[in-house]
Amino acid sequence: MPQISSRLSSLPEYVLARVPQRKRELLERGVDVIDLGPGDADLTPPEAALERLHSASILPGMSRYGFGIGLAEFRDTVTAWMKTRFGLQFDPAREIVPLIGSKEGISHLALAYAGPGDRTIVPEPGYASYIGGSILAGAEPYLYALRPRTRFLVELDELPAGVLERTRIVYLNYPNNPTGAIAPIDYLERVVRRCRELDILLVYDNAYSEMAYDGYVPPSIFEIDGARDVAVEFHSMSKTYNMTGWRCGWAVAKPEIAAALAKVKSFTDTGQFLAVQAAAVAALNSYADFVPRNVAVFKARRDAAVAAFRAAGFQCEVPRATMYLWIPLPEGVPSAFFAERLMEDEGVIVLPGSGFGAGGEGFFRISFITSPERLAEAARRAGRVLQSLTAGVV
Ligand SMILES: Cc1ncc(COP(=O)(O)O)c(C=O)c1O
């Protein structure tokens, strides 16, 4: 029997690994399931992207290998968007890396910058490809618990000196999945300064840069002085344009860092379907028309979810960004047990904080992936479970 590697066995279970199977079983039993688990909304991509995918897909050239370079039009459009959105200029040929979804790039990047004996700083709870990429590269992740105490920010100065000395990568994601936290500019300035002092690669995961509310405009890390020396930023088409399944994103960084990621990718993939990049061009060009309307839909869902979960007995903050509520549970109610009861007794799927690692215990996550009415119904059911679990607990 071939043995799996120690790297594979060190990987934690993926937070969403068991949910689809259990959901199918519940549906087969006739349960009215409300799935608030994945960050995968029930909304449609921009019409222009659908049309362009169709017209591009029938051009013979589109069916050839894309290689790392991909469509020049995609790089140019991404570069123009970065300029319009953040006021930042990049070189489309040397500073943009097309990705088959940003997850792919984030996890591959560790292979270029970390290896055995190195540490990476991984926020917990956090997106799975930070820990996954680190472990698959043979590096040792240092898990930093994101808690309300630091407003869910990673404070590098709290880390033991021995860890920082060996740290090659720090992963930051603001607006944050799952906590909904945002990063103040003075915080980002501090982190960039420390990363420059310590020669640490700052991986800035900006997947939710366009999903913000109440006038908040998330920055690019490159708006911070000095960031170009040490940072790489990841962007995704997934959430902004409801294109999760299309697998399209990009990394942006100075040429040396972009080239390092592109080199890893040249050994692991041969580019993506070029018609997807063509469609992404159309989506990016529809930004001004599409994104504000889409964000308004998520805002209505956020407002409905906050009101309904509060009415059901939960205390939750109003997130200024992302498509998630990170909801605290009362002391003594383990998040996995709560999520299990909510799924089994009420047919509502949420993600327990402990599924994101020990640092996430005491919370659960819901996603705004269904209508305000269904979110409100889910909250009522969650309130019943909360009551049953806390009855008798003072
Ligand atoms: C924080 C974060 N980063 C990256 C991704 C990956 O997005 P993509 O679909 O571009 O791979 C996600 C998706 O849920 C995410 O939540």
JSON list of C-alpha atoms and ligand atoms in Angstrom, two decimals, residues 39 100-104 106 127 130 173 177 205 207-208 235-239 244 247-249 324, ligand 1:
[
{"chain": "A", "resi": 39, "resn": "GLY", "atom": "CA", "xyz": [-19.00, 32.06, 0.26]},
{"chain": "A", "resi": 100, "resn": "ILE", "atom": "CA", "xyz": [-6.83, 30.05, -12.13]},
{"chain": "A", "resi": 101, "resn": "GLY", "atom": "CA", "xyz": [-8.68, 31.55, -9.16]},
{"chain": "A", "resi": 102, "resn": "SER", "atom": "CA", "xyz": [-6.75, 33.40, -6.46]},
{"chain": "A", "resi": 103, "resn": "LYS", "atom": "CA", "xyz": [-6.68, 30.28, -4.26]},
{"chain": "A", "resi": 104, "resn": "GLU", "atom": "CA", "xyz": [-4.42, 28.61, -6.78]},
{"chain": "A", "resi": 106, "resn": "ILE", "atom": "CA", "xyz": [-1.99, 31.92, -2.92]},
{"chain": "A", "resi": 127, "resn": "TYR", "atom": "CA", "xyz": [-8.59, 31.05, 4.46]},
{"chain": "A", "resi": 130, "resn": "TYR", "atom": "CA", "xyz": [-2.48, 29.95, 3.80]},
{"chain": "A", "resi": 173, "resn": "ASN", "atom": "CA", "xyz": [-6.62, 39.18, 4.48]},
{"chain": "A", "resi": 177, "resn": "ASN", "atom": "CA", "xyz": [-12.99, 36.16, 5.82]},
{"chain": "A", "resi": 205, "resn": "ASP", "atom": "CA", "xyz": [-5.29, 38.64, 0.08]},
{"chain": "A", "resi": 207, "resn": "ALA", "atom": "CA", "xyz": [-10.52, 38.93, -2.40]},
{"chain": "A", "resi": 208, "resn": "TYR", "atom": "CA", "xyz": [-13.18, 41.15, -0.77]},
{"chain": "A", "resi": 235, "resn": "HIS", "atom": "CA", "xyz": [-7.42, 39.67, -6.44]},
{"chain": "A", "resi": 236, "resn": "SER", "atom": "CA", "xyz": [-10.33, 37.49, -7.41]},
{"chain": "A", "resi": 237, "resn": "MET", "atom": "CA", "xyz": [-13.20, 37.68, -9.88]},
{"chain": "A", "resi": 238, "resn": "SER", "atom": "CA", "xyz": [-15.15, 35.29, -7.66]},
{"chain": "A", "resi": 239, "resn": "LYS", "atom": "CA", "xyz": [-17.06, 37.41, -5.17]},
{"chain": "A", "resi": 244, "resn": "THR", "atom": "CA", "xyz": [-16.75, 31.67, -8.20]},
{"chain": "A", "resi": 247, "resn": "ARG", "atom": "CA", "xyz": [-11.75, 30.28, -11.56]},
{"chain": "A", "resi": 248, "resn": "CYS", "atom": "CA", "xyz": [-10.18, 33.58, -12.42]},
{"chain": "A", "resi": 249, "resn": "GLY", "atom": "CA", "xyz": [-8.05, 36.02, -10.49]},
{"chain": "A", "resi": 324, "resn": "TYR", "atom": "CA", "xyz": [-20.05, 37.12, 6.24]},
{"chain": "B", "resi": 1, "resn": "LIG", "atom": "C1", "xyz": [-10.14, 35.18, 1.88]},
{"chain": "B", "resi": 1, "resn": "LIG", "atom": "C2", "xyz": [-10.26, 34.48, 0.57]},
{"chain": "B", "resi": 1, "resn": "LIG", "atom": "N1", "xyz": [-9.22, 34.45, -0.24]},
{"chain": "B", "resi": 1, "resn": "LIG", "atom": "C3", "xyz": [-9.27, 33.82, -1.43]},
{"chain": "B", "resi": 1, "resn": "LIG", "atom": "C4", "xyz": [-10.39, 33.15, -1.82]},
{"chain": "B", "resi": 1, "resn": "LIG", "atom": "C5", "xyz": [-10.35, 32.38, -3.11]},
{"chain": "B", "resi": 1, "resn": "LIG", "atom": "O1", "xyz": [-11.02, 32.94, -4.11]},
{"chain": "B", "resi": 1, "resn": "LIG", "atom": "P1", "xyz": [-10.92, 32.34, -5.60]},
{"chain": "B", "resi": 1, "resn": "LIG", "atom": "O2", "xyz": [-12.29, 31.87, -5.92]},
{"chain": "B", "resi": 1, "resn": "LIG", "atom": "O3", "xyz": [-10.43, 33.47, -6.43]},
{"chain": "B", "resi": 1, "resn": "LIG", "atom": "O4", "xyz": [-9.93, 31.21, -5.58]},
{"chain": "B", "resi": 1, "resn": "LIG", "atom": "C6", "xyz": [-11.51, 33.12, -0.99]},
{"chain": "B", "resi": 1, "resn": "LIG", "atom": "C7", "xyz": [-12.71, 32.37, -1.37]},
{"chain": "B", "resi": 1, "resn": "LIG", "atom": "O5", "xyz": [-13.58, 32.10, -0.59]},
{"chain": "B", "resi": 1, "resn": "LIG", "atom": "C8", "xyz": [-11.44, 33.81, 0.24]},
{"chain": "B", "resi": 1, "resn": "LIG", "atom": "O6", "xyz": [-12.46, 33.82, 1.09]}
]
